[in-house]
Coordinates of C-alpha atoms and ligand atoms in Angstrom, one line a residue:
M208 CA 33.9 -25.5 0.6
T209 CA 31.4 -28.2 -0.9
D210 CA 28.5 -27.6 -3.1
T211 CA 26.5 -30.4 -1.9
D212 CA 23.8 -29.9 -4.6
A213 CA 26.2 -30.8 -7.3
A214 CA 27.5 -33.9 -5.7
P215 CA 25.4 -37.0 -5.6
G216 CA 25.8 -38.7 -2.2
P217 CA 24.0 -39.2 1.1
L218 CA 23.2 -35.4 1.3
D219 CA 21.8 -34.9 -2.1
L220 CA 18.3 -33.9 -1.9
A221 CA 17.7 -34.9 -5.5
D222 CA 18.4 -38.5 -4.7
P223 CA 15.1 -40.0 -3.9
G224 CA 16.9 -42.3 -1.4
T225 CA 17.9 -39.3 0.8
D226 CA 16.0 -38.5 3.8
P227 CA 15.4 -34.7 3.4
F228 CA 15.2 -34.3 7.2
A229 CA 18.6 -36.0 7.6
V230 CA 19.9 -33.3 5.2
A231 CA 18.3 -30.7 7.3
E232 CA 19.9 -32.1 10.4
A233 CA 23.3 -32.0 8.6
A234 CA 22.7 -28.3 7.6
A235 CA 21.7 -27.5 11.2
A236 CA 24.8 -29.0 12.5
V237 CA 27.0 -26.7 10.2
I238 CA 25.0 -23.7 11.3
R239 CA 25.5 -24.7 15.0
E240 CA 29.2 -25.1 14.4
R241 CA 29.5 -21.7 12.7
T242 CA 27.4 -19.8 15.0
G243 CA 28.5 -21.3 18.2
V244 CA 24.9 -21.6 19.5
D245 CA 22.7 -24.9 19.8
S246 CA 19.5 -23.3 18.8
H247 CA 17.7 -20.4 17.1
D248 CA 14.3 -19.2 17.9
V249 CA 12.8 -17.7 14.8
A250 CA 13.7 -18.0 11.1
L251 CA 12.9 -15.4 8.5
V252 CA 12.9 -15.8 4.7
L253 CA 13.5 -12.5 2.9
G254 CA 11.7 -12.5 -0.5
S255 CA 11.8 -9.9 -3.3
G256 CA 11.8 -6.3 -1.8
W257 CA 12.6 -7.6 1.7
G258 CA 16.4 -7.9 1.2
Q259 CA 17.4 -4.8 3.3
T260 CA 14.9 -5.5 6.1
G261 CA 16.9 -8.0 8.0
D262 CA 19.4 -5.4 9.3
L263 CA 16.8 -3.7 11.5
I264 CA 16.1 -6.9 13.5
G265 CA 19.5 -6.6 15.3
E266 CA 23.1 -7.1 15.0
T267 CA 24.4 -9.9 12.6
L268 CA 26.6 -12.1 14.6
T269 CA 27.5 -14.6 11.9
E270 CA 27.0 -14.7 8.1
I271 CA 27.3 -18.0 6.4
D272 CA 27.4 -18.6 2.6
N273 CA 24.5 -20.9 1.5
T274 CA 27.1 -22.9 -0.4
D275 CA 29.0 -23.9 2.8
V276 CA 25.6 -25.5 4.1
P277 CA 24.4 -29.0 3.1
G278 CA 21.4 -28.8 0.8
F279 CA 21.6 -25.1 0.0
G280 CA 22.4 -23.7 -3.5
K281 CA 23.2 -20.4 -5.0
A282 CA 20.9 -17.5 -5.3
A283 CA 19.1 -17.5 -8.6
V284 CA 17.2 -14.2 -8.6
A285 CA 18.8 -10.8 -9.0
G286 CA 18.7 -8.8 -5.8
H287 CA 18.7 -11.8 -3.6
S288 CA 21.8 -12.6 -1.5
G289 CA 23.1 -16.1 -1.2
T290 CA 23.8 -16.1 2.5
M291 CA 22.1 -16.7 5.8
R292 CA 22.8 -14.6 8.9
S293 CA 22.4 -15.4 12.6
V294 CA 21.0 -12.2 14.1
A295 CA 20.6 -11.2 17.7
I296 CA 17.0 -10.3 18.3
G297 CA 17.4 -6.8 19.9
D298 CA 18.7 -7.5 23.4
T299 CA 16.3 -10.4 24.2
G300 CA 19.1 -13.0 24.1
R301 CA 17.1 -14.8 21.3
R302 CA 18.4 -15.5 17.8
A303 CA 16.9 -15.2 14.4
L304 CA 18.1 -17.1 11.4
V305 CA 17.7 -14.8 8.5
Y306 CA 17.8 -16.3 4.9
G307 CA 18.7 -13.7 2.3
T308 CA 17.2 -15.8 -0.4
R309 CA 15.0 -18.8 -1.1
T310 CA 14.8 -21.6 -3.6
H311 CA 11.9 -21.3 -5.9
F312 CA 9.8 -24.0 -7.3
Y313 CA 10.3 -22.9 -10.8
E314 CA 14.1 -23.3 -10.4
G315 CA 13.5 -27.0 -11.0
R316 CA 15.5 -28.3 -8.1
G317 CA 12.6 -30.0 -6.7
V318 CA 10.2 -29.3 -3.7
R319 CA 12.7 -30.6 -1.2
S320 CA 15.1 -27.9 -2.1
V321 CA 12.3 -25.3 -1.8
V322 CA 11.5 -26.2 1.8
H323 CA 15.0 -27.1 2.8
G324 CA 15.6 -23.8 4.7
V325 CA 12.4 -24.3 6.6
R326 CA 13.3 -27.8 7.6
T327 CA 16.7 -26.6 8.7
A328 CA 15.2 -23.9 10.9
A329 CA 13.0 -26.5 12.5
A330 CA 16.1 -28.7 13.0
L331 CA 17.7 -25.8 14.8
G332 CA 14.9 -25.5 17.2
C333 CA 13.0 -22.6 15.5
R334 CA 9.3 -22.6 16.7
T335 CA 8.3 -19.9 14.2
V336 CA 9.1 -19.0 10.7
V337 CA 8.4 -15.6 9.0
L338 CA 8.0 -16.0 5.3
T339 CA 8.1 -12.8 3.2
N340 CA 7.7 -12.2 -0.5
G341 CA 7.2 -9.8 -3.2
C342 CA 4.0 -10.4 -5.1
G343 CA 1.4 -9.0 -7.6
G344 CA -1.7 -7.5 -6.0
L345 CA -5.3 -8.0 -7.1
R346 CA -6.9 -5.2 -5.1
E347 CA -6.9 -1.7 -6.2
E348 CA -6.5 -0.3 -2.7
W349 CA -3.2 -2.0 -2.4
P350 CA -0.6 0.2 -4.5
P351 CA 2.9 -1.2 -5.0
G352 CA 4.8 -0.9 -1.6
T353 CA 1.9 -2.1 0.6
P354 CA 2.6 -5.0 2.9
V355 CA -0.2 -7.5 3.4
L356 CA -0.6 -10.3 5.9
I357 CA -1.2 -13.7 4.4
R358 CA -4.4 -15.2 5.9
D359 CA -4.5 -18.3 3.8
H360 CA -3.2 -19.6 0.5
I361 CA -4.1 -21.5 -2.6
N362 CA -1.3 -23.6 -3.8
L363 CA -1.5 -23.9 -7.6
T364 CA 1.9 -25.8 -8.1
A365 CA 0.0 -29.2 -7.8
H366 CA 2.9 -30.3 -5.6
S367 CA 3.4 -30.8 -1.9
P368 CA 6.6 -30.9 0.2
I369 CA 5.1 -33.8 2.2
E370 CA 6.2 -37.2 1.1
G371 CA 4.1 -40.3 1.8
A372 CA 0.6 -40.7 3.4
N373 CA 1.0 -38.0 5.8
F374 CA -2.1 -35.9 6.2
V375 CA -1.0 -32.5 7.7
D376 CA -3.9 -30.3 8.9
L377 CA -3.8 -26.9 7.1
T378 CA -6.7 -25.2 8.8
D379 CA -4.6 -22.4 10.3
V380 CA -1.5 -22.6 8.1
Y381 CA -0.8 -18.9 8.9
T382 CA -1.1 -18.7 12.7
P383 CA -3.9 -16.3 13.7
R384 CA -2.0 -15.2 16.8
L385 CA 1.0 -14.0 14.8
R386 CA -1.3 -12.0 12.5
D387 CA -2.9 -10.5 15.5
L388 CA 0.7 -9.7 16.8
A389 CA 1.5 -8.0 13.4
R390 CA -1.5 -5.8 13.8
E391 CA -0.5 -4.7 17.2
V392 CA 2.6 -3.3 15.4
D393 CA 0.8 -1.9 12.4
A394 CA -2.9 -1.6 12.9
D395 CA -3.5 -0.7 9.2
L396 CA -2.2 -4.1 7.8
D397 CA -4.7 -5.8 5.6
E398 CA -5.1 -9.7 5.2
G399 CA -5.3 -11.5 2.0
V400 CA -5.3 -14.9 0.3
Y401 CA -2.0 -15.6 -1.4
V402 CA -2.2 -17.7 -4.7
Q403 CA 1.1 -19.5 -5.6
F404 CA 1.6 -20.0 -9.3
R405 CA 4.6 -22.1 -10.6
G406 CA 6.1 -19.2 -12.7
P407 CA 8.7 -18.2 -13.6
H408 CA 6.5 -16.2 -16.1
Y409 CA 4.0 -13.8 -14.6
E410 CA 0.3 -14.6 -15.0
T411 CA -1.9 -13.7 -18.0
P412 CA -4.8 -11.3 -17.1
A413 CA -7.1 -14.2 -17.7
E414 CA -5.2 -16.2 -14.9
V415 CA -5.2 -13.2 -12.5
Q416 CA -9.0 -13.2 -13.0
M417 CA -9.1 -17.0 -12.2
A418 CA -7.1 -16.4 -9.0
K419 CA -9.6 -13.6 -8.1
V420 CA -12.8 -15.6 -8.6
M421 CA -11.1 -18.5 -6.5
G422 CA -10.8 -15.9 -3.6
G423 CA -7.2 -14.8 -4.1
D424 CA -5.8 -11.3 -3.3
L425 CA -2.2 -11.8 -4.0
V426 CA -0.3 -13.8 -6.8
G427 CA 3.2 -15.0 -6.4
M428 CA 5.6 -17.9 -6.9
S429 CA 6.7 -18.9 -3.5
T430 CA 5.6 -19.3 0.2
S431 CA 2.8 -21.7 0.2
L432 CA 5.0 -24.8 -0.3
E433 CA 7.3 -23.5 2.6
A434 CA 4.3 -22.8 4.9
I435 CA 3.1 -26.4 4.4
A436 CA 6.5 -27.8 5.3
A437 CA 6.6 -25.5 8.3
R438 CA 3.2 -26.8 9.6
Q439 CA 4.4 -30.3 9.0
S440 CA 7.4 -29.5 11.3
G441 CA 5.0 -28.1 13.8
M442 CA 6.2 -24.4 13.4
D443 CA 4.0 -21.4 13.7
V444 CA 3.9 -19.3 10.4
L445 CA 3.7 -15.7 9.8
G446 CA 3.3 -14.8 6.0
I447 CA 3.8 -11.3 4.8
S448 CA 3.6 -10.3 1.2
L449 CA 4.8 -7.0 -0.2
V450 CA 2.6 -5.9 -3.1
T451 CA 5.4 -4.8 -5.5
N452 CA 3.1 -4.5 -8.6
P453 CA -0.4 -4.7 -9.7
A454 CA -1.1 -8.3 -11.1
A455 CA -1.3 -8.5 -14.9
G456 CA -4.4 -6.9 -16.2
I457 CA -5.2 -5.1 -13.0
S458 CA -3.2 -2.1 -14.4
K459 CA -2.5 -0.8 -17.8
T460 CA 1.3 -1.2 -17.9
P461 CA 3.3 -4.5 -18.4
L462 CA 5.3 -6.0 -15.6
N463 CA 9.1 -5.9 -15.1
H464 CA 11.6 -7.0 -12.4
E465 CA 13.1 -3.4 -12.0
E466 CA 9.7 -2.0 -11.1
V467 CA 9.6 -4.8 -8.6
L468 CA 13.1 -3.9 -7.0
E469 CA 12.1 -0.1 -7.1
A470 CA 8.9 -0.8 -5.1
G471 CA 10.8 -2.9 -2.6
K472 CA 13.3 -0.1 -1.9
A473 CA 10.6 2.5 -1.4
A474 CA 8.7 0.2 1.1
A475 CA 11.9 -1.0 2.8
E476 CA 11.7 1.3 5.7
R477 CA 8.0 0.5 6.6
C478 CA 8.6 -3.2 6.1
G479 CA 11.9 -3.3 8.0
R480 CA 10.3 -1.6 11.0
L481 CA 7.3 -4.0 10.9
L482 CA 9.6 -7.1 10.7
A483 CA 11.9 -5.9 13.5
A484 CA 8.9 -5.0 16.0
V485 CA 7.1 -8.4 15.0
V486 CA 10.2 -10.4 15.6
A487 CA 10.9 -8.7 18.8
K488 CA 7.4 -9.7 20.1
I489 CA 7.4 -13.3 18.9
Ligands
8IG263 I1 7.6 -9.5 -7.2 O1 2.7 -10.4 -10.4 C1 6.1 -10.5 -8.1 N1 6.1 -11.8 -8.0 N2 3.2 -14.8 -9.8 N3 2.9 -12.6 -10.2 C2 3.6 -13.6 -9.7 N4 4.7 -13.5 -8.9 C3 5.1 -12.3 -8.7 C4 4.5 -11.1 -9.2 C5 3.4 -11.3 -10.0 N5 5.1 -10.1 -8.6

């Protein structure tokens, strides 16, 4: 078992001399070997509150510790699992690669680590990535436990996963066709603009108001950097946020991580059914 994050070398994402796409290829090779299949079709990233939903997609055929795969580290957030699973999508014969956790920008491992799962999925042949997260909601009509489709994002990290003069078009980052497909499953789904802050602290009420006047509906600490990397790799993106708490200042009570996990548990069934049905249709 090698923790490649710790060992400087040709597969160290932190080394500027390393090609991050070569590390993604190396990760894909390990996943091919462990799963016994050449390619996967869809990748899913399960964020806060989404941990249990992967089980409804289908049977887990292989579970791999992240630490066994080049470029992946340990889970840093309570309630996230540090494994990835190869799941049969119902009886379609297609496979989903389900990441039980993600690397957040605020962990300080660099943007390459944040998007490594997405790039590995692309190297495995996935044409679609489903990015889920738990987030704060800015709209009163979205109580905790409400899933919302991401229509667009505002990236406030001041970083990009793209290196060099490579001008990736972001007009339709979140593939309209996939949002339509999600609404075929659940016609009540609303759409919103996701604002990615760096974190790891939650926003001040003034920052939440700033996000609102900018056109934001959801505030979180993930997803937009991964979505950009997915578009660079030519993948279609479906983003779904689970509103786990009203953003700071939107409600009277302060935020805590337990509240977030509770809202996730309560919404798990609706979200699980939604994900399973959407993935079966992709
Ligand atoms: I769960 O209110 C969750 N993640 N930035 N703000 C930000 N991230 C979050 C929040 C929130 N809730």
